[in-house]
Short mmCIF file of C-alpha atoms in Angstrom, two decimals:
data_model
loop_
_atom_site.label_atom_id
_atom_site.label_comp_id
_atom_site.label_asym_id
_atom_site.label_seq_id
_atom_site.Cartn_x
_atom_site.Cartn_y
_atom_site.Cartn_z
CA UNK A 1 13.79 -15.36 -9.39
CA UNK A 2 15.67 -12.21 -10.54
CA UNK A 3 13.00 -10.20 -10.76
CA UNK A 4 14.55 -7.24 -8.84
CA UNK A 5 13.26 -3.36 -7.99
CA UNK A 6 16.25 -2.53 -10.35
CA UNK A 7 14.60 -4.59 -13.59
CA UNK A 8 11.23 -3.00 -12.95
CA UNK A 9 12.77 0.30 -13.17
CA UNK A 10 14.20 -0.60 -16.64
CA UNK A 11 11.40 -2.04 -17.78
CA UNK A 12 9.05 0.94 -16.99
CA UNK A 13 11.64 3.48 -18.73
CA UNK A 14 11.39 1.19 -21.67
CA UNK A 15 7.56 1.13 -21.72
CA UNK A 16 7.35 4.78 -21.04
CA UNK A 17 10.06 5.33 -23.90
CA UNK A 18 8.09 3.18 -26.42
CA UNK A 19 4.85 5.19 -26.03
CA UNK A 20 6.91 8.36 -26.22
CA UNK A 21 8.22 7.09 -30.12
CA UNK A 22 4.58 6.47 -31.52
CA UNK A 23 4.45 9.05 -34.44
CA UNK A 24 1.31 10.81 -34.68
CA UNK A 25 0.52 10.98 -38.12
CA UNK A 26 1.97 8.09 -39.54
CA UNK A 27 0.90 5.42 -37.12
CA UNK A 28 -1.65 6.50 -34.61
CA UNK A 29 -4.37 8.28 -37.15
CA UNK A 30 -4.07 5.17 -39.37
CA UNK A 31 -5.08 2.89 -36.98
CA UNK A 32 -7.89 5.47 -35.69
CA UNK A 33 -6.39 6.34 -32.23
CA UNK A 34 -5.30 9.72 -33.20
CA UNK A 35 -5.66 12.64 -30.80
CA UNK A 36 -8.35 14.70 -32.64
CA UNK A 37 -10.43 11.59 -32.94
CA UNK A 38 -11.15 10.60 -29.61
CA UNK A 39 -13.54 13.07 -28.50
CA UNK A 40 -17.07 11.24 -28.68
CA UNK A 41 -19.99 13.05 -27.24
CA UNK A 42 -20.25 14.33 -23.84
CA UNK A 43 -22.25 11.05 -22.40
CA UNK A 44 -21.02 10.05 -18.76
CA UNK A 45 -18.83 6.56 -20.49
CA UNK A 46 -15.89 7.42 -22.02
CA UNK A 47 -14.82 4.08 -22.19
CA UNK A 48 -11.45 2.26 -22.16
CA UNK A 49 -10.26 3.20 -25.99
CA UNK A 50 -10.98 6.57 -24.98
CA UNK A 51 -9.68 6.23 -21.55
CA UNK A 52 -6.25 4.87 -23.08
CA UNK A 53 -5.89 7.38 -26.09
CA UNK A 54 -6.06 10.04 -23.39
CA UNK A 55 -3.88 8.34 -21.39
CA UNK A 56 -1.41 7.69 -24.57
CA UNK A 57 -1.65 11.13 -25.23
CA UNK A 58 -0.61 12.42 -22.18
CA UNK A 59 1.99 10.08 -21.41
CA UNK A 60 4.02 11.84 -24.63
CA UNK A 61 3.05 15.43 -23.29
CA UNK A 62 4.14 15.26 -20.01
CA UNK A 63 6.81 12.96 -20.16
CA UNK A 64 8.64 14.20 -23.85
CA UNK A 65 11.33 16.76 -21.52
CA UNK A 66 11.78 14.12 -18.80
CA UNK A 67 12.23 11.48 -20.93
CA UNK A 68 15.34 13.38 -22.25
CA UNK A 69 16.81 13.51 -19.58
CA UNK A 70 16.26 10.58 -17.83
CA UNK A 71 17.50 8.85 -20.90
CA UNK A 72 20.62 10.52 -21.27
CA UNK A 73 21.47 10.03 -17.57
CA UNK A 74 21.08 6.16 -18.22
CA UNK A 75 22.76 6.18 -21.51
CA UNK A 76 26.08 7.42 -19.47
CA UNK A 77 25.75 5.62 -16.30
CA UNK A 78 25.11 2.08 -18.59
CA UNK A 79 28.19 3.32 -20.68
CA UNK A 80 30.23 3.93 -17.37
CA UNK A 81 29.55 0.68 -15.58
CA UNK A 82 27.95 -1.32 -17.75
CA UNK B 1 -27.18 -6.74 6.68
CA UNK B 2 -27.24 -3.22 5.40
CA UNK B 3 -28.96 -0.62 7.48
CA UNK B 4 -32.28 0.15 5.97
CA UNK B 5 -30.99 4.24 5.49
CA UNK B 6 -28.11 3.58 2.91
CA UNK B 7 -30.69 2.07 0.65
CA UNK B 8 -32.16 5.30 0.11
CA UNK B 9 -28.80 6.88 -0.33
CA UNK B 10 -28.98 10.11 -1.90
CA UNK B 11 -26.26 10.13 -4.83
CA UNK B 12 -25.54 7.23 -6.98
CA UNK B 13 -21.87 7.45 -6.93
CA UNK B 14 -20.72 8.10 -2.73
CA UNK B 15 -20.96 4.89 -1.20
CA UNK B 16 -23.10 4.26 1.88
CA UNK B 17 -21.41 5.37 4.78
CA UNK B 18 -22.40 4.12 8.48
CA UNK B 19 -22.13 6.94 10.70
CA UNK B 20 -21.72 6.45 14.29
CA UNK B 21 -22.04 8.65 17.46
CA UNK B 22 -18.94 10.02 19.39
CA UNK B 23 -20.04 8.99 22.91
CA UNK B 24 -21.01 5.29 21.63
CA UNK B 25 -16.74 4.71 20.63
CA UNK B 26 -15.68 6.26 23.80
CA UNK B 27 -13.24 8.84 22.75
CA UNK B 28 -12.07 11.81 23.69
CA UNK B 29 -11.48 13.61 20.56
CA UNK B 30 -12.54 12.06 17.47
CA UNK B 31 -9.91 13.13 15.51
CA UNK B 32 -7.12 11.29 17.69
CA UNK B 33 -5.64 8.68 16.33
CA UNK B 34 -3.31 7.06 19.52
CA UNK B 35 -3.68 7.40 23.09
CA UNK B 36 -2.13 10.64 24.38
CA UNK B 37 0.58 8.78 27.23
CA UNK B 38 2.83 11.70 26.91
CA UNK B 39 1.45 13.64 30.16
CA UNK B 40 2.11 11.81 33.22
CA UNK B 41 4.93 9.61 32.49
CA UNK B 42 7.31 12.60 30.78
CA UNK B 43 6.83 14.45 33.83
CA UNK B 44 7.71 11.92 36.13
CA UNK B 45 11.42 11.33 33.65
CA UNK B 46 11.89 15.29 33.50
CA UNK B 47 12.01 15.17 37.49
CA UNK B 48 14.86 12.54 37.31
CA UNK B 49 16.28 13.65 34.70
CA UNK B 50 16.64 17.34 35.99
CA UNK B 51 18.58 16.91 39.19
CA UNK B 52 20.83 14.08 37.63
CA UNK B 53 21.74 16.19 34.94
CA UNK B 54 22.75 19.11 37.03
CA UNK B 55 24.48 16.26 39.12
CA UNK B 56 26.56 14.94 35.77
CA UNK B 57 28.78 17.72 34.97
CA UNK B 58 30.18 17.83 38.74
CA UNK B 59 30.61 14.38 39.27
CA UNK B 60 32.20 13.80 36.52
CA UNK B 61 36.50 14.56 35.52
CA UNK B 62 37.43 17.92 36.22
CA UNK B 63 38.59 18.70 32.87
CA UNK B 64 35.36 18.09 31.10
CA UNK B 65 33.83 20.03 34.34
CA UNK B 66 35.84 22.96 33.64
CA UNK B 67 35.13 22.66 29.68
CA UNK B 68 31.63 23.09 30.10
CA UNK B 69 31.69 25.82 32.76
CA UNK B 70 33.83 27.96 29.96
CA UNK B 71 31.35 30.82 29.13
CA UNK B 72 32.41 30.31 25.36
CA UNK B 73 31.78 26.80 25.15
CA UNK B 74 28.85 27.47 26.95
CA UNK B 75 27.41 30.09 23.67
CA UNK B 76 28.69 27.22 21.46
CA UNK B 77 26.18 24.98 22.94
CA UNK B 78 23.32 26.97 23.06
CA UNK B 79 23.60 28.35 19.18
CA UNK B 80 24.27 24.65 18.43
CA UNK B 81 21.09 23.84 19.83
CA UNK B 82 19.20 26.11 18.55
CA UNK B 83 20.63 25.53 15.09
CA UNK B 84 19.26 21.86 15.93
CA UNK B 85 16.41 23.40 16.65
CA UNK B 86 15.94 24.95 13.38
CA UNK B 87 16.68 22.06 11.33
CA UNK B 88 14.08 20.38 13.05
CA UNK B 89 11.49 22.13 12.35
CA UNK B 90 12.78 22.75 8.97
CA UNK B 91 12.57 18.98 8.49
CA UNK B 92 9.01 18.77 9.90
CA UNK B 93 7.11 21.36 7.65
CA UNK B 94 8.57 19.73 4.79
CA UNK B 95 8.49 15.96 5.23
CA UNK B 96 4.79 16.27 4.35
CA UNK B 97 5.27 17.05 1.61
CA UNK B 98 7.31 14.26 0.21
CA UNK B 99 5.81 11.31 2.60
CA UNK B 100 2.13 12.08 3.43
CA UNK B 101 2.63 11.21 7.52
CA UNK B 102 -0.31 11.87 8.92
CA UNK B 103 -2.27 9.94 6.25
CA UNK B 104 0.40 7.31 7.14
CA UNK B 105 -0.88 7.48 10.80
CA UNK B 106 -3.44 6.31 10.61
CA UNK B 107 -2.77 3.32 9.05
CA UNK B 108 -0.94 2.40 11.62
CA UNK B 109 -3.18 3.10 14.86
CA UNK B 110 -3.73 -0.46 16.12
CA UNK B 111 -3.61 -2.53 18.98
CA UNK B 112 -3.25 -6.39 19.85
CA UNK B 113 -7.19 -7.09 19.40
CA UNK B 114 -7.50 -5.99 16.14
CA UNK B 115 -4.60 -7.58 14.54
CA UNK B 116 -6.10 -10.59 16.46
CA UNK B 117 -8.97 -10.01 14.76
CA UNK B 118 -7.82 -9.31 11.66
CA UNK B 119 -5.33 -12.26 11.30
CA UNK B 120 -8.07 -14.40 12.14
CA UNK B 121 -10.32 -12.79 9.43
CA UNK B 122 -7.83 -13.62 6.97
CA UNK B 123 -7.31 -17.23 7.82
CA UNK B 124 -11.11 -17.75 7.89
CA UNK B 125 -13.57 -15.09 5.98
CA UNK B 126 -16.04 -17.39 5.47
CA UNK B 127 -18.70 -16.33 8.96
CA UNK B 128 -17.55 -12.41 8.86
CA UNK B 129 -21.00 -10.67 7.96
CA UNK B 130 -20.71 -7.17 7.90
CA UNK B 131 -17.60 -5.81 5.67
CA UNK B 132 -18.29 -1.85 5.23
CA UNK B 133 -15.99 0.58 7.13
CA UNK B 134 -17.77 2.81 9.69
CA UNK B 135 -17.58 6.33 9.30
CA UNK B 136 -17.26 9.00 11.53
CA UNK B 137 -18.04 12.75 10.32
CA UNK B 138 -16.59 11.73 6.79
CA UNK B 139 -13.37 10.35 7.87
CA UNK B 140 -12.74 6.62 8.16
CA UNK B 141 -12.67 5.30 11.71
CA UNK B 142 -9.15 4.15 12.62
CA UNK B 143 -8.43 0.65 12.21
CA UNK B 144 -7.99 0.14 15.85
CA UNK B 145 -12.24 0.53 15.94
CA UNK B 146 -13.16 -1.41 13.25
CA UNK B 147 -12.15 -4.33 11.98
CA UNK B 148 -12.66 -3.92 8.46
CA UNK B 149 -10.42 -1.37 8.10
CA UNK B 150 -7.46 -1.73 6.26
CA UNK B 151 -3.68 -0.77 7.92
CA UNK B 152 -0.46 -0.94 7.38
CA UNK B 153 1.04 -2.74 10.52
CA UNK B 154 0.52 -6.26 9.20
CA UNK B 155 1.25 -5.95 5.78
CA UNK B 156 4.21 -4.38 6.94
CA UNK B 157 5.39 -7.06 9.16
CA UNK B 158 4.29 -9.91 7.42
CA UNK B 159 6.43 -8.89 4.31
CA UNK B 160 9.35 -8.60 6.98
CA UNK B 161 8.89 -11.84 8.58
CA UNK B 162 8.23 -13.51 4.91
CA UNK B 163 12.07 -12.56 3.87
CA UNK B 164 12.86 -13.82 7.52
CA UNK B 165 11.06 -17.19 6.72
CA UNK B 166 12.45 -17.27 3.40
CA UNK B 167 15.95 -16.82 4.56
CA UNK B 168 14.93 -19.90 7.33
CA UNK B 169 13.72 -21.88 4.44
CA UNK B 170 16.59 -21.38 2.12
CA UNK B 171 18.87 -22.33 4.94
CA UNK B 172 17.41 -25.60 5.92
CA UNK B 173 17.54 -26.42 2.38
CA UNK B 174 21.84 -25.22 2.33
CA UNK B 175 21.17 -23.11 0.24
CA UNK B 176 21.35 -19.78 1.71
CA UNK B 177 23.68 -16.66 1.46
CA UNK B 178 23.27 -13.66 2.48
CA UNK B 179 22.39 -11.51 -0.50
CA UNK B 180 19.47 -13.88 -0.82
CA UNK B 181 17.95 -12.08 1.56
CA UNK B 182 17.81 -8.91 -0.40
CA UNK B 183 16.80 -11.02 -3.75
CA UNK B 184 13.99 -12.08 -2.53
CA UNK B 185 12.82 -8.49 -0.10
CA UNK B 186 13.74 -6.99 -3.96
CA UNK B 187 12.05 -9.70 -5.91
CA UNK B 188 8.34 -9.36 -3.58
CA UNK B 189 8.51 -5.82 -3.32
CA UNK B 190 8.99 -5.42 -7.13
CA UNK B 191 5.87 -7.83 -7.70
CA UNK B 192 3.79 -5.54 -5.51
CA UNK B 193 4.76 -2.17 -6.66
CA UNK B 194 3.94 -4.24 -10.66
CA UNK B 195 0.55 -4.75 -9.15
CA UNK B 196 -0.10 -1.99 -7.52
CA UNK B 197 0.64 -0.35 -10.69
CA UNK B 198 -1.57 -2.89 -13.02
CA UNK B 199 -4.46 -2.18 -10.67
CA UNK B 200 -4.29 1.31 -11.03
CA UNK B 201 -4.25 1.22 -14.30
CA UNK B 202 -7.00 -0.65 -14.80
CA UNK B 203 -9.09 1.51 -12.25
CA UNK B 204 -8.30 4.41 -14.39
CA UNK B 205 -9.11 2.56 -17.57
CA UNK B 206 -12.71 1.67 -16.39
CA UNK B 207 -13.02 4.82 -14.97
CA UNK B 208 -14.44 3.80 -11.29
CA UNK B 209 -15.19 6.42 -9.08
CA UNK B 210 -14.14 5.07 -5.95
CA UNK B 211 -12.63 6.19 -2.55
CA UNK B 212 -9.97 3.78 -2.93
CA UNK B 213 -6.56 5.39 -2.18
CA UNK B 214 -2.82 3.86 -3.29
CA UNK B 215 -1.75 3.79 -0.02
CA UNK B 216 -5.57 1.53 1.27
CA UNK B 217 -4.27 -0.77 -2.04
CA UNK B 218 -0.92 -1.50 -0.62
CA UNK B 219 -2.62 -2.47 2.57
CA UNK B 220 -4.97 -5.00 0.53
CA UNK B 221 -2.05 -6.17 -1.46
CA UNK B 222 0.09 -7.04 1.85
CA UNK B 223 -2.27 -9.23 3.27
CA UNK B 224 -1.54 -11.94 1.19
CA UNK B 225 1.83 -12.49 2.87
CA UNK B 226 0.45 -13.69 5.71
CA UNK B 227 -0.86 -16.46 4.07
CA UNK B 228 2.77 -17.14 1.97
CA UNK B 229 4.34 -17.06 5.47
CA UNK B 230 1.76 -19.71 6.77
CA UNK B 231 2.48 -21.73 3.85
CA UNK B 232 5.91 -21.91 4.12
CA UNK B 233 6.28 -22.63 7.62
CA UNK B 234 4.27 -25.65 6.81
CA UNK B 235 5.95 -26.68 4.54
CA UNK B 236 9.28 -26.62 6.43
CA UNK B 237 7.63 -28.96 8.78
CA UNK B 238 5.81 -31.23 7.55
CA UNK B 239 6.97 -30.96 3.74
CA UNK B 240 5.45 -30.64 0.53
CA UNK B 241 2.15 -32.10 1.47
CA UNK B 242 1.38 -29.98 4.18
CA UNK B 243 2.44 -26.66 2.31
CA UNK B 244 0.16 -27.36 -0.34
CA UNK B 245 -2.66 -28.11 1.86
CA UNK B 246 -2.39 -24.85 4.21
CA UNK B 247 -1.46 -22.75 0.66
CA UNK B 248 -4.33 -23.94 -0.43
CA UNK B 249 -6.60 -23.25 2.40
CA UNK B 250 -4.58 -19.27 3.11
CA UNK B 251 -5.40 -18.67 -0.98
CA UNK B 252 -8.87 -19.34 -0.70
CA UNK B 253 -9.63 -17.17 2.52
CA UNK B 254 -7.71 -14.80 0.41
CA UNK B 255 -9.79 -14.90 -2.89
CA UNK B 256 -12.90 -14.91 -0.82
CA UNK B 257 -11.81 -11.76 1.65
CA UNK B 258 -10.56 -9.60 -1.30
CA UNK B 259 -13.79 -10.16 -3.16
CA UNK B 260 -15.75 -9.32 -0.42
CA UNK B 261 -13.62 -6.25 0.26
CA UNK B 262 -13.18 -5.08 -2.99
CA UNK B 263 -16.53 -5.70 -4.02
CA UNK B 264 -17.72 -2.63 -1.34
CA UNK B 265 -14.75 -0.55 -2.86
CA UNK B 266 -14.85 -0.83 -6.78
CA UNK B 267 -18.39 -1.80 -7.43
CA UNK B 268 -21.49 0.74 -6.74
CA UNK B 269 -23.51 0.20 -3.70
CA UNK B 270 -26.34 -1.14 -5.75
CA UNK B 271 -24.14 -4.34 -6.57
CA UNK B 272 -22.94 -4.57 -3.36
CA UNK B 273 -26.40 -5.92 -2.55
CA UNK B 274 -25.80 -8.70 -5.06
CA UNK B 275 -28.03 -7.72 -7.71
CA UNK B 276 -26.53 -6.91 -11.15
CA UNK B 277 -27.93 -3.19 -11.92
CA UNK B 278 -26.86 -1.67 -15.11
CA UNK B 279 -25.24 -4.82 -17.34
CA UNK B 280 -22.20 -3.79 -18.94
CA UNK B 281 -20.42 -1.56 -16.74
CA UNK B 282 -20.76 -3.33 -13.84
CA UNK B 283 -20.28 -6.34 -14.93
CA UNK B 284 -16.58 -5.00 -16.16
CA UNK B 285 -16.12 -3.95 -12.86
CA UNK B 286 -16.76 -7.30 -11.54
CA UNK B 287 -14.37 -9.00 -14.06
CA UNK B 288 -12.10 -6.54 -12.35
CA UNK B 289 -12.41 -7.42 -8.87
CA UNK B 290 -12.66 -10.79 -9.92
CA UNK B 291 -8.86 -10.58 -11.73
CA UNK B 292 -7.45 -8.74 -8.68
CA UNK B 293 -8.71 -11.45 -5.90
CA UNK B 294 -7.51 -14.43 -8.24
CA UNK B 295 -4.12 -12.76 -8.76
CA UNK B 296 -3.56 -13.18 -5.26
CA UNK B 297 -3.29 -16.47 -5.32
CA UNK B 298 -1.08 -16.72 -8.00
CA UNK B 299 1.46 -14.72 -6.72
CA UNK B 300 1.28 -16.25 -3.52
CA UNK B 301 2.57 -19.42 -5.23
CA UNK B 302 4.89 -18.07 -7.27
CA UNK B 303 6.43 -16.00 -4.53
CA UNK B 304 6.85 -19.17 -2.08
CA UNK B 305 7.12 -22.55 -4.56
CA UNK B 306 10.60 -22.48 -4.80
CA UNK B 307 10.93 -22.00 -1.26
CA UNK B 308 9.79 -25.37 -0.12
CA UNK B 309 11.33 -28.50 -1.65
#
């Protein structure tokens, strides 16, 4: 099993980067998850497509300057040591 | 089983909380957390200590005798120690704020009869009645009071003694070297930092209000080692057979205790009775609890089937 700390790492910068690269207007508003969309009433459920469009939404706020950097750190240390 | 007050609890969304007099635990303060031992016993070693450290210096080689006598040596020591001094407390207004240790503290204020206790609740579930966590003045009762309450001492050294037992295993078998070892302490903590993870997720996704901390997760997540480790020690002695009968028995006491633990965490007192209240939403949150507990086993076989051949 080489399921290793190290892999899970990679795999969650990957994640993280692939919800940082979905484009706004081109892919999110067509399939109706768009930012301005999501806000239903003010009842007590927001329930889980609102719950993840939030959470999709702030992933790429907070994480857009971090992700920079993180990513260029990794891009050098891969092409270092491979 | 419930006390007849939480029933009429006033808000929908705290959970019933049991509260319990001071004078009926015992205790001194409430608020301690470990037996204060420090006051005899450290007087008793500063007493020794004193005169045989005044003794050291003299007894010892005259040139180390005259190196400490030397007035300048003598400043160098003190500033160094109170530069130690200064670090240290340095270090200890800060460290809280990177590793949360008083929250950790508590997790790990036990003694012998409750890890008795609660290694024998985890082996066998099935009779324990009463699950819910008494409170006292809005804090959790330490674990060392209450048996329900989750800590970090066995988790902690069950994972240890699983790599242990997996190193045994892998030996027996020829097949061990040494970087095995930290494989497979990698390859078990990655799995439960993944599930941690998934689980939090999905708590934020269904949006349960619950008092249900990371660190109280971690401690529910570690207790299925104890059951890999039973498993597998099994199954180095009496072979396949018997590690698929005592696996089988450790993941059912394991489905059964997380659902009845989780169940008084995730879901809303009013299902805790056992009543359905309000269809959909709680019924998510029951698919949820349900998914968590049956993980368990899962990854309790994954984590030990190659193991035992």
């Amino acid at each position: 099993m080489a399921f290793t700390l190290y892999s899970l790492l990679q795999a969650a910068l990957l994640c993280v980067n692939a919800i940082a690269v979905l484009h706004e207007e081109r892919f999110l508003k067509n399939i109706g998850w768009g930012t301005d969309q999501g806000i239903g009433g003010f009842g007590e459920e927001p329930g889980i497509k609102s719950q993840l469009m939030n959470l999709i939404r702030s992933v790429r706020t907070v994480m857009r300057v971090p992700l920079i950097i993180v990513n260029s750190i990794v891009i050098v240390l891969l092409l270092l040591f491979g | 089983m419930h006390p007849a007050g939480s029933a009429a609890a006033g808000t929908p969304r705290q959970p019933s909380k049991r509260r319990i007099p001071v004078s009926h635990l015992g205790m001194a303060d409430p608020h301690q957390l470990f037996d204060d031992t420090s006051s005899a016993q450290s007087q008793g070693y500063g007493a020794q200590r004193g005169p045989s450290g005044l003794g050291y210096p003299t007894a010892s080689a005259s040139p180390q005798a005259a190196f400490l006598a030397d007035p300048v040596s003598n400043m160098a020591m003190a500033y160094g120690s109170s530069l130690a001094a200064q670090g240290k407390e340095l270090v200890d207004k800060n460290i809280d704020r990177f590793i949360p240790v008083t929250k950790l503290k508590y997790y790990f204020a036990v003694d012998t009869l409750y890890v008795g206790k609660k290694l024998g609740l985890l082996f066998f579930p099935y009779l324990h009645q009463d699950w819910e966590v008494q409170y006292q003045q809005d804090t959790p009762v330490a674990p060392r009071f209450d048996v329900n309450a989750p800590d970090l001492y066995i988790p902690a050294m069950a994972f240890i003694t699983y790599v242990l037992v997996a190193g045994l295993a892998l030996g027996t078998q020829d097949r061990f070297s040494p970087d095995l070892l930290g494989l497979q302490a990698s390859s078990a903590l990655a799995w439960l930092t993944l599930e941690v993870l998934a689980i939090l997720l999905s708590l934020y996704l269904v949006t349960v209000n619950t008092d249900l901390t990371t660190i109280d997760l971690v401690a529910f997540l570690g207790y299925k080692y104890v059951g890999m480790i039973g498993g597998i020690l099994m199954g180095l002695l009496f072979g396949k057979i018997g590690y698929y009968l005592v696996l089988g028995w450790c993941c059912m006491s394991i489905f059964v205790f997380m659902i009845r633990t989780l169940r008084l965490k995730i879901l809303a007192e009013a299902a805790a009775e056992g009543v359905p209240v309000r269809g959909a939403r709680n019924q998510l949150r029951m698919y949820l609890t349900m998914a968590v507990a049956a993980a368990q086993p899962l990854l309790m076989y994954w984590l030990t089937f190659h193991l035992v051949r």
